Short mmCIF file of C-alpha atoms in Angstrom, two decimals:
data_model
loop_
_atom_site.label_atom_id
_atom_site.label_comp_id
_atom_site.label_asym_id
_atom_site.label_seq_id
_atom_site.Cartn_x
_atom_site.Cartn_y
_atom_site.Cartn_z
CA UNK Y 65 85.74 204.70 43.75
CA UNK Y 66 88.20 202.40 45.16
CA UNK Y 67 87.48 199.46 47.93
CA UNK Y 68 88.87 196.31 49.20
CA UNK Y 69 87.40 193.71 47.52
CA UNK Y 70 87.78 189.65 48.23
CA UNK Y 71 88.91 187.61 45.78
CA UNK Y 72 87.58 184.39 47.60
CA UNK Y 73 88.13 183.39 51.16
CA UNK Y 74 91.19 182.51 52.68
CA UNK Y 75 94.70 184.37 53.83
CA UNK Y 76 95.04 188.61 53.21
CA UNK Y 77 96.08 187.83 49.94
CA UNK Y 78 92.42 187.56 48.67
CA UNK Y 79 91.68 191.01 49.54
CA UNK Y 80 92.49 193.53 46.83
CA UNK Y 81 92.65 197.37 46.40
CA UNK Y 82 89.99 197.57 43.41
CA UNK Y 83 87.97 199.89 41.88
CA UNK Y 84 83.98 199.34 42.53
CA UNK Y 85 80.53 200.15 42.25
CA UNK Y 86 80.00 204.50 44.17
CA UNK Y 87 77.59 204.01 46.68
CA UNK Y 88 74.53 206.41 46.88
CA UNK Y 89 72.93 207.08 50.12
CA UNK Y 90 69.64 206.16 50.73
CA UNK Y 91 66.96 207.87 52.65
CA UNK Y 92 68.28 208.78 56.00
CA UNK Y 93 71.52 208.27 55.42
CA UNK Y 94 74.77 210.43 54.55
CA UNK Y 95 77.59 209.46 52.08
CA UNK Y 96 80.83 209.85 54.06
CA UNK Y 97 84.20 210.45 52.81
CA UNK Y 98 86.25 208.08 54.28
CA UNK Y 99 89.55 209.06 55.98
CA UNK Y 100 90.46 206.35 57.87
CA UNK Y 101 88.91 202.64 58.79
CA UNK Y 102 89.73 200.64 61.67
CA UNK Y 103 90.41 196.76 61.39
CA UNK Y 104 88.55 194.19 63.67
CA UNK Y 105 88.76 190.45 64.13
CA UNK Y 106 85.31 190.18 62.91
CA UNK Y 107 87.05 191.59 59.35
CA UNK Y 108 89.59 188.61 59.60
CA UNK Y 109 86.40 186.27 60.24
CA UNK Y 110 84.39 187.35 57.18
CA UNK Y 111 87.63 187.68 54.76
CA UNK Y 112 88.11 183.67 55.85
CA UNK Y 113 84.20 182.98 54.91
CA UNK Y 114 82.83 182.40 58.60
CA UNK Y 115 81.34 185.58 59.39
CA UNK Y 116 79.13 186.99 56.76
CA UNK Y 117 77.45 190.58 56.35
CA UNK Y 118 73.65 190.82 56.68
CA UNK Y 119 71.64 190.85 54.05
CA UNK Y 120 70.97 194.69 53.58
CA UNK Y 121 75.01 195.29 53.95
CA UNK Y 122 77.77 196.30 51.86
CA UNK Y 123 80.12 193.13 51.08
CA UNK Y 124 82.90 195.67 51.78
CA UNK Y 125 84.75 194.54 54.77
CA UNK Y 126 85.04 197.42 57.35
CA UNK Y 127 82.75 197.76 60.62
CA UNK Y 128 83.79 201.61 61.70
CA UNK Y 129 85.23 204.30 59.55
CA UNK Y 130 86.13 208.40 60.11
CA UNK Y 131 85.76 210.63 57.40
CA UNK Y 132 83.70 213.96 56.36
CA UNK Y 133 80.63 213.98 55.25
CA UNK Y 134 79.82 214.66 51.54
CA UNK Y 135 76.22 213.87 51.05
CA UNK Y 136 72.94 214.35 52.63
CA UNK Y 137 70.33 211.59 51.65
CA UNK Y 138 66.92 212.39 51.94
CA UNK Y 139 65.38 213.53 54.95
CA UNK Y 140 68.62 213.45 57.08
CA UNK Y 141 68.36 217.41 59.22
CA UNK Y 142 70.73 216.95 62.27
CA UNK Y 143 73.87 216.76 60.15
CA UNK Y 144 75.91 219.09 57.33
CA UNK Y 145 78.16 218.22 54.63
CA UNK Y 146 81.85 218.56 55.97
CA UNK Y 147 81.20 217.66 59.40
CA UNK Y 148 84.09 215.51 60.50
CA UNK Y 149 82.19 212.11 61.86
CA UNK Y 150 82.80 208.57 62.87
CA UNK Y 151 80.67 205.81 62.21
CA UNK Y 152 79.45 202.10 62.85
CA UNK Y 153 78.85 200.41 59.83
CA UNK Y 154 77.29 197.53 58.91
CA UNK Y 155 80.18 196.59 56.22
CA UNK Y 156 81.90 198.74 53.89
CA UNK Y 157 84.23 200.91 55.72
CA UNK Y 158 87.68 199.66 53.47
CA UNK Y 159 86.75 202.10 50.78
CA UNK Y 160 87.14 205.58 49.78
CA UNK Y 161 83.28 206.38 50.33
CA UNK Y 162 80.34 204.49 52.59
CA UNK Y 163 76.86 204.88 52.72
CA UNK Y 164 76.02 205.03 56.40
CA UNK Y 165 72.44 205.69 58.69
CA UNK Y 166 73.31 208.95 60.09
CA UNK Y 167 71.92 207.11 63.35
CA UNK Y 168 75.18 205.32 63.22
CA UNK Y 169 77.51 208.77 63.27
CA UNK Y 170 79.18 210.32 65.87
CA UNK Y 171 81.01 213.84 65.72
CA UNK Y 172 84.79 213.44 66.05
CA UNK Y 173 85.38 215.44 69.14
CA UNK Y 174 87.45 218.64 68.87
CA UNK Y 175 91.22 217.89 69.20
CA UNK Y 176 90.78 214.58 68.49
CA UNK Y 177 93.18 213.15 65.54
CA UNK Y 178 91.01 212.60 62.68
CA UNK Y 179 92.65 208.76 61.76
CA UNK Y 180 92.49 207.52 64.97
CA UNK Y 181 89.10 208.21 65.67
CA UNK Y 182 88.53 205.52 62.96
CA UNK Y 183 89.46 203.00 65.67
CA UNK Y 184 86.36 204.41 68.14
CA UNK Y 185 82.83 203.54 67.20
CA UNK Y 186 83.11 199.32 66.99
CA UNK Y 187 84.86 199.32 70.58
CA UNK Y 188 82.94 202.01 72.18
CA UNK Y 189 79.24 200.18 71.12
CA UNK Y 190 80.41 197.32 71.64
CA UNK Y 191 81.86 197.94 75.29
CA UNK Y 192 79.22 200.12 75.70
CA UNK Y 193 76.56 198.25 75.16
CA UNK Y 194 77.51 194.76 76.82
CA UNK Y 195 79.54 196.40 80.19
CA UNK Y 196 76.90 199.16 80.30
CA UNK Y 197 73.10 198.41 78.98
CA UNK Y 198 72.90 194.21 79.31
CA UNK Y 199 75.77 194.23 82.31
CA UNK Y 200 74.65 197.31 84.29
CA UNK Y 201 78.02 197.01 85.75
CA UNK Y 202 78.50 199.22 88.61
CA UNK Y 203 80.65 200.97 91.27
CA UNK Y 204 82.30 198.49 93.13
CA UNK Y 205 81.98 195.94 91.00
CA UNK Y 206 84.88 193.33 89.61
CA UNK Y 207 84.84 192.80 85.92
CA UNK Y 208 87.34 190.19 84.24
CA UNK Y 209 87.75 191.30 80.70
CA UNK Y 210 89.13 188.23 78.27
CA UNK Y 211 91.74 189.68 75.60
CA UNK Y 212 92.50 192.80 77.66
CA UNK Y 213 95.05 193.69 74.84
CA UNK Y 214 92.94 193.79 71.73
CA UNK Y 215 90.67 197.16 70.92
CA UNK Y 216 87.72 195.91 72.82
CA UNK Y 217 89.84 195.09 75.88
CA UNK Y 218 91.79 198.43 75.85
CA UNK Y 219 88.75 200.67 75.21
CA UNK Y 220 87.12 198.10 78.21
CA UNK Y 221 89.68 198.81 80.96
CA UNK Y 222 88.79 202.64 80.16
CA UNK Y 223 85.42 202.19 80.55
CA UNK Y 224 85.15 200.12 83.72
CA UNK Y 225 87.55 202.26 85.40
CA UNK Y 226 85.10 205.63 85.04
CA UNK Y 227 82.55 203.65 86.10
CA UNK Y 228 84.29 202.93 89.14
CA UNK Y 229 84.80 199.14 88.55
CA UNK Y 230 87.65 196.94 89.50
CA UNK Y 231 89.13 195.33 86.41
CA UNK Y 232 90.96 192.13 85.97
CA UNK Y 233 92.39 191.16 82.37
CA UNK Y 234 94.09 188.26 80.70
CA UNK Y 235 96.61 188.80 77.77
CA UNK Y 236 99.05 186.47 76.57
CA UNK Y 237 102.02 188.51 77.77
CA UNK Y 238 103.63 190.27 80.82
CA UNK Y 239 104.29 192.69 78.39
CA UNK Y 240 101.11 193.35 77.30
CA UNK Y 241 99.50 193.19 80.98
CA UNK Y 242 101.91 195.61 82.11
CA UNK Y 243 100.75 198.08 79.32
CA UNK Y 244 96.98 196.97 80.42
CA UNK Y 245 98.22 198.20 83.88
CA UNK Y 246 98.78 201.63 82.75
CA UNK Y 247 95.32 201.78 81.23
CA UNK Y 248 93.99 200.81 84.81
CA UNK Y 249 93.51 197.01 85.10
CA UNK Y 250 94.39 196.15 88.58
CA UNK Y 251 94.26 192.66 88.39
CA UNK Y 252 96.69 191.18 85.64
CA UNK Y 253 96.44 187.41 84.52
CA UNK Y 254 98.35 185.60 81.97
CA UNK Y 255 96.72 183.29 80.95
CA UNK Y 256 99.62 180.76 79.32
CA UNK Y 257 100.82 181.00 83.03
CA UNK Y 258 98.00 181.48 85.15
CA UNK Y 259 94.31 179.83 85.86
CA UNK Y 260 92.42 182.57 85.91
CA UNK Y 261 89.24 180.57 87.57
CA UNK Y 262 91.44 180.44 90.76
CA UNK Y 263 92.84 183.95 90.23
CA UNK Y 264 88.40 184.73 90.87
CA UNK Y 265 87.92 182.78 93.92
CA UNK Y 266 90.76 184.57 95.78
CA UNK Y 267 88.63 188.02 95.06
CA UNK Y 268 85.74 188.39 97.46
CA UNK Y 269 82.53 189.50 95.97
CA UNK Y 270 80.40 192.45 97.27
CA UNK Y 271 77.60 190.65 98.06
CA UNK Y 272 79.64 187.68 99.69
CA UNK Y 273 81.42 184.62 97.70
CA UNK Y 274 83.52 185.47 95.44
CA UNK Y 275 84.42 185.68 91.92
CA UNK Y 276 83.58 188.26 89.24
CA UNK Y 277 80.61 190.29 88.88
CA UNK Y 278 80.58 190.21 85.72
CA UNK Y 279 82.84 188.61 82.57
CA UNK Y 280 83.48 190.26 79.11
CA UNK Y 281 84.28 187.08 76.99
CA UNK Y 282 85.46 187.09 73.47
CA UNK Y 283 86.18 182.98 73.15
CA UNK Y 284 82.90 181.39 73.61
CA UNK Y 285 83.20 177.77 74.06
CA UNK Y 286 86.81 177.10 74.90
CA UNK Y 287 86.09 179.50 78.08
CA UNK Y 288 82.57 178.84 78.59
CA UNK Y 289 82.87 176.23 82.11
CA UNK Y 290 85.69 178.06 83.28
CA UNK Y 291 84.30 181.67 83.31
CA UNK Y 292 80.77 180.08 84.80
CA UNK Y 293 83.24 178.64 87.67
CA UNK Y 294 84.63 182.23 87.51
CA UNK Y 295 81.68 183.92 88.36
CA UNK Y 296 80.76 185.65 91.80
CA UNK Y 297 77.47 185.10 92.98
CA UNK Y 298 74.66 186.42 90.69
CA UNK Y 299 77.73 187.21 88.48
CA UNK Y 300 76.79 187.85 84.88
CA UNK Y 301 78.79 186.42 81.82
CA UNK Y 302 78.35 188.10 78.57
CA UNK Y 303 79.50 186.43 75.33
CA UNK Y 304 80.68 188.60 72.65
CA UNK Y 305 83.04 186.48 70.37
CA UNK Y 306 84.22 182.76 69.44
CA UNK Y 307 87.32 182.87 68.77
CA UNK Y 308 87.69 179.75 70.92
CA UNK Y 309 84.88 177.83 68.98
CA UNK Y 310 80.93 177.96 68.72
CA UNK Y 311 79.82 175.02 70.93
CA UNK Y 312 81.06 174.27 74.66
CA UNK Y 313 79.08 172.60 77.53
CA UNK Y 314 77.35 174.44 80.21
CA UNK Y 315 77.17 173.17 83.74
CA UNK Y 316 73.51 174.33 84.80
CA UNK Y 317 74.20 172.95 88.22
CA UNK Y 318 76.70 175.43 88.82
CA UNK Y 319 74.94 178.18 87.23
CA UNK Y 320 71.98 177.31 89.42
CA UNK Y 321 74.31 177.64 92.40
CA UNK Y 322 75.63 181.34 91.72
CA UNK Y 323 72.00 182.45 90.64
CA UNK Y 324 74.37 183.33 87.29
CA UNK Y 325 73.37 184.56 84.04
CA UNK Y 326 74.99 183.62 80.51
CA UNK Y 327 74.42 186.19 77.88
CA UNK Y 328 75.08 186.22 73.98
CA UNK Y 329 75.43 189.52 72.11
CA UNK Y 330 76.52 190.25 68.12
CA UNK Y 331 76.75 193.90 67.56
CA UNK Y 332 76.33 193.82 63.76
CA UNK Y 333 73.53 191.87 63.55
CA UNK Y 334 71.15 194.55 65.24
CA UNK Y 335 68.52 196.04 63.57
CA UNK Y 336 68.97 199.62 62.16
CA UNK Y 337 66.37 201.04 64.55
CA UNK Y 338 64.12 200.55 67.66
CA UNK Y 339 64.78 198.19 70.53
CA UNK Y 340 68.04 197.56 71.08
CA UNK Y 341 69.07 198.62 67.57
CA UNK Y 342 72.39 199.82 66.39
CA UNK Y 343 70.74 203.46 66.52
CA UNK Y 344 69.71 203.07 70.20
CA UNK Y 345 73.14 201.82 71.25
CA UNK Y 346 75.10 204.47 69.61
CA UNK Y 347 72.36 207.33 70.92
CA UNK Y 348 73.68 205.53 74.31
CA UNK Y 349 77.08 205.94 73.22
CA UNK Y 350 77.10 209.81 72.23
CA UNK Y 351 75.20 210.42 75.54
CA UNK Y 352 76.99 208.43 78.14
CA UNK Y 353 80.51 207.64 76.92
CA UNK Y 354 81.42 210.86 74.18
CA UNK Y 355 81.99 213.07 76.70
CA UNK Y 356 84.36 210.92 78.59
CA UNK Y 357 86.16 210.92 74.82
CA UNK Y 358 85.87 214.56 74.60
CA UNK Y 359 87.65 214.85 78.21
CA UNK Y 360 90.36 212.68 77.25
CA UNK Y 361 89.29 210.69 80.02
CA UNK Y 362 88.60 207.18 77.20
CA UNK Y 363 91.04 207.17 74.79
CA UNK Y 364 91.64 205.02 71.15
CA UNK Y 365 94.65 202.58 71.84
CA UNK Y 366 96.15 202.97 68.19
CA UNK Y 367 99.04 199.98 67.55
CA UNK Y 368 99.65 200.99 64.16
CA UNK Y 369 98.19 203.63 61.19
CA UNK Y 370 98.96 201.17 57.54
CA UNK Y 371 97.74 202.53 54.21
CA UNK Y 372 94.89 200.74 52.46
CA UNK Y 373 97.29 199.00 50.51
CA UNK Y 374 98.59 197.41 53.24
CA UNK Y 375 95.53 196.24 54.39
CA UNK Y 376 96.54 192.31 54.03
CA UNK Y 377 99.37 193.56 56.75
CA UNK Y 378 96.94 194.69 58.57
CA UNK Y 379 94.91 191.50 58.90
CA UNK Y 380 98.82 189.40 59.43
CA UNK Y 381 99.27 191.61 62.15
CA UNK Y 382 95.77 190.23 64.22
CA UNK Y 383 96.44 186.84 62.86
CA UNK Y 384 99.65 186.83 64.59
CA UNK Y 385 97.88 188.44 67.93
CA UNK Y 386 101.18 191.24 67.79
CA UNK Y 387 99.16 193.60 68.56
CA UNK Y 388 98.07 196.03 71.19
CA UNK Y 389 94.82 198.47 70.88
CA UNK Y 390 93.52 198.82 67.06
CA UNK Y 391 95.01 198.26 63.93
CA UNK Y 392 93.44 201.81 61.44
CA UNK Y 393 93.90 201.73 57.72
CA UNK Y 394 94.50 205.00 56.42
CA UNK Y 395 92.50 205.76 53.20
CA UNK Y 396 93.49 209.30 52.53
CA UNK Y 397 95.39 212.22 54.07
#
Protein backbone atom coordinates (compact mmCIF):
# COMPACT_ATOMS: atom_id res chain seq x y z
CA UNK A 1 0.00 0.00 0.00
CA UNK A 2 0.74 3.57 -0.18
CA UNK A 3 1.27 6.12 3.00
CA UNK A 4 2.80 9.33 3.88
CA UNK A 5 5.96 8.75 5.08
CA UNK A 6 8.61 11.45 6.77
CA UNK A 7 11.66 11.88 5.39
CA UNK A 8 13.06 13.63 8.62
CA UNK A 9 11.54 16.46 10.53
CA UNK A 10 11.06 19.78 9.41
CA UNK A 11 8.69 21.80 6.69
CA UNK A 12 5.81 19.54 4.44
CA UNK A 13 8.43 18.82 2.21
CA UNK A 14 9.66 15.83 4.36
CA UNK A 15 6.49 14.06 4.04
CA UNK A 16 6.24 11.84 0.98
CA UNK A 17 3.55 9.76 -0.87
CA UNK A 18 5.46 6.24 -0.58
CA UNK A 19 4.77 2.89 -0.80
CA UNK A 20 5.01 0.88 2.74
CA UNK A 21 4.77 -1.97 4.85
CA UNK A 22 0.23 -3.47 4.58
CA UNK A 23 -0.85 -3.44 7.93
CA UNK A 24 -2.64 -6.58 9.38
CA UNK A 25 -5.13 -6.19 12.06
CA UNK A 26 -4.62 -7.58 15.20
CA UNK A 27 -6.99 -9.16 17.58
CA UNK A 28 -9.91 -6.90 18.04
CA UNK A 29 -9.33 -4.82 15.51
CA UNK A 30 -10.63 -4.23 11.77
CA UNK A 31 -8.48 -3.23 8.71
CA UNK A 32 -10.23 -0.19 7.22
CA UNK A 33 -10.09 1.05 3.79
CA UNK A 34 -9.32 4.43 3.98
CA UNK A 35 -11.36 7.06 2.06
CA UNK A 36 -10.53 10.07 3.45
CA UNK A 37 -8.18 11.43 6.56
CA UNK A 38 -8.52 14.58 8.28
CA UNK A 39 -5.39 16.83 9.13
CA UNK A 40 -4.77 18.16 12.75
CA UNK A 41 -2.19 20.45 14.30
CA UNK A 42 -1.00 17.63 16.32
CA UNK A 43 0.07 16.10 12.55
CA UNK A 44 2.06 19.43 11.96
CA UNK A 45 3.63 18.86 15.60
CA UNK A 46 4.87 15.29 15.02
CA UNK A 47 5.98 15.94 11.17
CA UNK A 48 8.33 18.90 12.96
CA UNK A 49 9.69 16.13 15.64
CA UNK A 50 7.86 17.55 18.88
CA UNK A 51 5.00 15.38 19.18
CA UNK A 52 5.72 11.75 18.86
CA UNK A 53 3.33 8.59 18.49
CA UNK A 54 3.15 6.13 21.41
CA UNK A 55 4.92 3.33 21.48
CA UNK A 56 2.31 0.68 20.23
CA UNK A 57 1.38 3.27 17.17
CA UNK A 58 1.77 3.44 13.60
CA UNK A 59 4.56 6.17 12.66
CA UNK A 60 2.00 7.11 9.97
CA UNK A 61 0.86 10.56 10.65
CA UNK A 62 -3.01 10.71 10.70
CA UNK A 63 -5.22 10.83 14.04
CA UNK A 64 -8.94 10.16 12.35
CA UNK A 65 -9.72 8.56 9.05
CA UNK A 66 -13.28 7.40 7.09
CA UNK A 67 -13.24 4.53 5.04
CA UNK A 68 -15.02 0.90 4.71
CA UNK A 69 -14.15 -1.76 6.40
CA UNK A 70 -12.26 -4.68 4.73
CA UNK A 71 -11.14 -6.94 7.46
CA UNK A 72 -12.32 -8.48 10.57
CA UNK A 73 -9.42 -9.36 13.07
CA UNK A 74 -10.02 -11.87 15.45
CA UNK A 75 -12.72 -11.81 17.78
CA UNK A 76 -14.21 -8.45 16.55
CA UNK A 77 -18.60 -9.45 16.35
CA UNK A 78 -20.32 -5.96 16.41
CA UNK A 79 -19.01 -4.95 13.00
CA UNK A 80 -19.13 -6.34 9.04
CA UNK A 81 -16.88 -5.88 6.25
CA UNK A 82 -18.20 -2.87 4.08
CA UNK A 83 -19.66 -0.96 6.77
CA UNK A 84 -18.87 2.65 6.05
CA UNK A 85 -17.02 3.86 9.53
CA UNK A 86 -14.97 6.62 11.01
CA UNK A 87 -12.30 6.25 13.31
CA UNK A 88 -9.79 7.66 16.01
CA UNK A 89 -6.53 6.46 15.50
CA UNK A 90 -3.64 6.37 17.27
CA UNK A 91 -1.37 7.29 14.04
CA UNK A 92 -1.64 6.06 10.66
CA UNK A 93 -4.61 7.51 9.06
CA UNK A 94 -2.43 9.20 5.76
CA UNK A 95 -2.53 5.86 4.05
CA UNK A 96 -4.59 3.81 1.86
CA UNK A 97 -5.33 1.15 4.73
CA UNK A 98 -5.14 1.40 8.87
CA UNK A 99 -5.32 -1.04 11.39
CA UNK A 100 -7.73 0.35 13.95
CA UNK A 101 -9.49 -1.10 17.59
CA UNK A 102 -12.93 -1.40 16.43
CA UNK A 103 -13.52 0.40 19.94
CA UNK A 104 -12.25 3.40 18.15
CA UNK A 105 -15.07 3.22 15.08
CA UNK A 106 -18.01 4.99 14.64
CA UNK A 107 -20.74 4.33 11.82
CA UNK A 108 -20.86 7.22 9.33
CA UNK A 109 -24.40 8.30 9.78
CA UNK A 110 -26.81 7.91 6.84
CA UNK A 111 -26.67 10.97 4.50
CA UNK A 112 -23.64 11.96 5.74
CA UNK A 113 -20.80 12.66 2.92
CA UNK A 114 -18.43 9.92 3.20
CA UNK A 115 -14.99 12.45 2.98
CA UNK A 116 -16.07 14.74 5.32
CA UNK A 117 -16.85 12.52 7.95
CA UNK A 118 -13.02 12.02 7.97
CA UNK A 119 -12.86 15.40 9.72
CA UNK A 120 -15.34 13.99 12.81
CA UNK A 121 -13.86 11.57 15.27
CA UNK A 122 -10.50 13.78 16.60
CA UNK A 123 -12.89 16.91 17.23
CA UNK A 124 -15.86 15.16 18.48
CA UNK A 125 -13.56 13.05 21.38
CA UNK A 126 -11.77 15.56 21.91
CA UNK A 127 -14.65 18.22 22.56
CA UNK A 128 -16.44 15.59 23.89
CA UNK A 129 -14.50 14.48 26.32
CA UNK A 130 -12.92 17.79 27.87
CA UNK A 131 -16.45 20.16 27.52
CA UNK A 132 -18.49 17.07 28.48
CA UNK A 133 -16.85 14.20 30.89
CA UNK A 134 -13.82 16.38 32.86
CA UNK A 135 -15.91 19.92 32.33
CA UNK A 136 -19.48 18.71 33.03
CA UNK A 137 -20.38 21.90 31.43
CA UNK A 138 -23.92 22.67 31.75
CA UNK A 139 -27.09 24.68 30.90
CA UNK A 140 -26.46 28.06 31.64
CA UNK A 141 -23.12 27.96 31.72
CA UNK A 142 -20.41 30.44 29.82
CA UNK A 143 -17.65 28.66 28.07
CA UNK A 144 -14.72 30.71 26.32
CA UNK A 145 -13.34 28.48 23.67
CA UNK A 146 -9.51 29.61 22.53
CA UNK A 147 -9.08 29.13 18.57
CA UNK A 148 -12.84 29.19 17.90
CA UNK A 149 -11.87 28.87 14.12
CA UNK A 150 -9.84 25.71 13.98
CA UNK A 151 -11.79 22.05 13.92
CA UNK A 152 -11.86 21.77 17.64
CA UNK A 153 -13.30 25.28 18.03
CA UNK A 154 -15.97 24.87 15.26
CA UNK A 155 -17.11 21.37 16.30
CA UNK A 156 -16.95 23.24 20.14
CA UNK A 157 -19.39 26.09 19.44
CA UNK A 158 -21.78 23.12 18.18
CA UNK A 159 -21.48 21.32 21.08
CA UNK A 160 -21.89 23.94 23.80
CA UNK A 161 -24.74 25.37 22.08
CA UNK A 162 -26.97 21.84 22.40
CA UNK A 163 -25.97 21.73 25.65
CA UNK A 164 -27.45 24.93 26.27
CA UNK A 165 -24.19 26.86 27.05
CA UNK A 166 -23.28 30.39 26.29
CA UNK A 167 -20.16 30.49 24.15
CA UNK A 168 -17.52 33.08 23.80
CA UNK A 169 -14.56 32.54 21.17
CA UNK A 170 -11.38 34.22 20.12
CA UNK A 171 -10.08 34.00 16.45
CA UNK A 172 -7.66 36.14 14.90
CA UNK A 173 -10.17 37.74 12.53
CA UNK A 174 -13.55 39.59 12.29
CA UNK A 175 -13.90 37.46 9.54
CA UNK A 176 -13.54 34.42 11.07
CA UNK A 177 -15.66 35.46 14.32
CA UNK A 178 -18.37 36.46 12.19
CA UNK A 179 -18.44 32.90 10.58
CA UNK A 180 -18.06 31.57 14.42
CA UNK A 181 -21.28 33.67 14.88
CA UNK A 182 -23.24 31.68 12.52
CA UNK A 183 -22.18 28.48 14.23
CA UNK A 184 -23.64 30.06 17.52
CA UNK A 185 -20.87 31.82 19.52
CA UNK A 186 -22.47 34.76 21.09
CA UNK A 187 -19.66 36.33 22.43
CA UNK A 188 -16.91 37.18 19.71
CA UNK A 189 -13.28 38.31 20.77
CA UNK A 190 -10.39 39.09 18.67
CA UNK A 191 -7.86 38.62 20.24
CA UNK A 192 -5.06 40.92 18.18
CA UNK A 193 -7.67 43.64 19.20
CA UNK A 194 -9.22 42.70 22.26
CA UNK A 195 -8.19 41.47 26.04
CA UNK A 196 -10.22 38.86 26.41
CA UNK A 197 -9.55 38.68 30.45
CA UNK A 198 -11.61 41.96 30.59
CA UNK A 199 -14.05 40.82 27.89
CA UNK A 200 -14.80 37.83 31.24
CA UNK A 201 -15.21 40.17 34.00
CA UNK A 202 -17.94 42.18 32.19
CA UNK A 203 -20.01 38.62 32.05
CA UNK A 204 -21.66 37.84 35.35
CA UNK A 205 -21.37 34.33 36.50
CA UNK A 206 -24.34 32.14 37.65
CA UNK A 207 -23.30 31.63 40.87
CA UNK A 208 -22.17 35.38 41.38
CA UNK A 209 -18.66 37.02 40.18
CA UNK A 210 -18.00 36.73 37.05
CA UNK A 211 -15.97 35.29 34.40
CA UNK A 212 -16.20 31.94 32.58
CA UNK A 213 -17.35 28.75 33.80
CA UNK A 214 -15.28 27.03 32.15
CA UNK A 215 -12.17 27.61 29.39
CA UNK A 216 -11.27 25.29 26.40
CA UNK A 217 -7.53 26.26 25.90
CA UNK A 218 -5.36 25.10 23.11
CA UNK A 219 -2.04 27.48 24.01
CA UNK A 220 -0.92 26.37 27.32
CA UNK A 221 1.56 28.65 28.76
CA UNK A 222 1.33 31.85 26.77
CA UNK A 223 -2.50 31.90 28.09
CA UNK A 224 -2.11 30.19 31.25
CA UNK A 225 -2.36 33.64 33.95
CA UNK A 226 -4.68 35.23 31.76
CA UNK A 227 -7.39 32.50 31.41
CA UNK A 228 -6.91 31.79 35.47
CA UNK A 229 -7.78 35.73 35.74
CA UNK A 230 -10.52 34.75 33.21
CA UNK A 231 -12.19 32.40 35.22
CA UNK A 232 -15.65 32.81 37.08
CA UNK A 233 -15.79 31.55 40.39
CA UNK A 234 -15.18 27.75 40.73
CA UNK A 235 -14.56 28.17 36.94
CA UNK A 236 -12.70 25.25 35.45
CA UNK A 237 -9.78 25.61 32.86
CA UNK A 238 -8.97 22.68 30.78
CA UNK A 239 -5.69 22.51 28.82
CA UNK A 240 -5.72 20.71 25.65
CA UNK A 241 -2.78 22.10 23.49
CA UNK A 242 0.61 24.26 23.56
CA UNK A 243 0.77 25.89 20.84
CA UNK A 244 1.77 28.90 22.94
CA UNK A 245 4.65 26.94 24.74
CA UNK A 246 4.94 24.11 27.49
CA UNK A 247 5.86 26.08 30.66
CA UNK A 248 4.00 29.33 32.04
CA UNK A 249 3.57 30.45 35.72
CA UNK A 250 0.54 29.84 37.74
CA UNK A 251 -0.71 32.31 40.27
CA UNK A 252 -2.06 29.88 43.13
CA UNK A 253 -3.23 32.92 44.99
CA UNK A 254 -5.66 33.65 42.49
CA UNK A 255 -6.66 30.21 41.87
CA UNK A 256 -7.21 29.90 45.60
CA UNK A 257 -9.50 32.91 45.34
CA UNK A 258 -11.99 31.54 42.55
CA UNK A 259 -11.94 27.98 44.23
CA UNK A 260 -10.62 27.26 40.32
CA UNK A 261 -9.44 24.19 38.83
CA UNK A 262 -6.57 23.79 36.09
CA UNK A 263 -6.83 20.67 34.09
CA UNK A 264 -4.41 18.93 31.48
CA UNK A 265 -5.78 16.47 28.92
CA UNK A 266 -3.86 14.62 25.66
CA UNK A 267 -6.32 12.62 23.77
CA UNK A 268 -3.82 10.29 22.06
CA UNK A 269 -2.02 9.30 24.80
CA UNK A 270 -5.02 7.30 26.44
CA UNK A 271 -4.95 3.88 26.92
CA UNK A 272 -6.82 1.58 24.42
CA UNK A 273 -9.29 0.45 27.10
CA UNK A 274 -10.76 0.93 30.65
CA UNK A 275 -10.81 4.14 32.63
CA UNK A 276 -10.87 6.92 30.74
CA UNK A 277 -9.51 5.14 27.66
CA UNK A 278 -9.87 6.08 24.08
CA UNK A 279 -12.66 3.22 23.95
CA UNK A 280 -14.64 4.76 26.87
CA UNK A 281 -14.55 8.25 25.36
CA UNK A 282 -15.66 7.30 21.98
CA UNK A 283 -18.53 4.75 23.61
CA UNK A 284 -19.39 8.41 25.16
CA UNK A 285 -19.21 9.86 21.88
CA UNK A 286 -21.55 7.36 19.82
CA UNK A 287 -24.02 7.62 22.79
CA UNK A 288 -24.25 11.24 23.63
CA UNK A 289 -23.06 13.31 20.66
CA UNK A 290 -23.85 10.78 17.24
CA UNK A 291 -27.19 11.41 17.31
CA UNK A 292 -26.88 15.12 17.41
CA UNK A 293 -24.58 14.24 14.03
CA UNK A 294 -27.23 12.08 12.70
CA UNK A 295 -29.85 15.10 13.21
CA UNK A 296 -27.73 17.47 11.51
CA UNK A 297 -27.90 19.29 14.59
CA UNK A 298 -23.36 19.06 14.95
CA UNK A 299 -21.97 19.36 11.84
CA UNK A 300 -18.03 18.84 10.26
CA UNK A 301 -16.77 22.45 9.34
CA UNK A 302 -14.84 21.24 6.10
CA UNK A 303 -12.30 24.33 4.76
CA UNK A 304 -10.96 22.35 2.09
CA UNK A 305 -11.01 18.41 0.54
CA UNK A 306 -6.83 18.15 -1.04
CA UNK A 307 -5.69 14.82 -2.46
CA UNK A 308 -3.03 12.87 -0.58
CA UNK A 309 -0.59 14.27 -2.74
CA UNK A 310 -1.18 17.45 -1.62
CA UNK A 311 -0.84 16.64 1.74
CA UNK A 312 2.36 19.11 2.32
CA UNK A 313 -0.50 21.85 1.19
CA UNK A 314 -2.39 20.66 3.55
CA UNK A 315 -0.04 21.12 6.48
CA UNK A 316 1.02 25.06 4.67
CA UNK A 317 -2.45 25.75 4.94
CA UNK A 318 -2.50 25.26 9.21
CA UNK A 319 0.94 26.67 9.30
CA UNK A 320 -0.34 29.75 7.84
CA UNK A 321 -3.60 29.61 10.34
CA UNK A 322 -5.85 30.30 6.70
CA UNK A 323 -8.04 28.19 7.71
CA UNK A 324 -11.53 27.69 8.99
CA UNK A 325 -13.01 24.12 10.30
CA UNK A 326 -10.77 20.98 9.07
CA UNK A 327 -8.44 20.52 6.49
CA UNK A 328 -9.49 16.31 4.93
CA UNK A 329 -7.08 14.61 2.61
CA UNK A 330 -8.80 12.64 0.18
CA UNK A 331 -7.23 9.15 -0.36
CA UNK A 332 -9.58 7.65 -2.84
CA UNK A 333 -12.91 8.28 -4.56
Amino acid sequence: MRAIELDGFGGPEVMEWTVTVDPEPGPGEVLVEVVAAGVNRADVLQRRGFYHPPADASSVLGLECSGTIAQLGEGVRDWRVGDRVCALLSGGGYAERVAVPATQLLPVPDGLDLVAAAGLPEVAATVWSNLVLTAGLRAGQLVLIHGGGGGIGTHAIQVARRLGARVAVTAGSDEKLARCAELGAELLINYRTQNFVAEMAAQPAPGGGAGADVILDNMGAAYLRRNVEALAPYGQLVVIGMQGGVTGELDLGVLLRKWGTVQATNLRGRPRVGVGSKAEVVAAVRAELWPLVAAGEVVPVIHAELPITEAARAHEMLDESSTFGKVVLRVRE
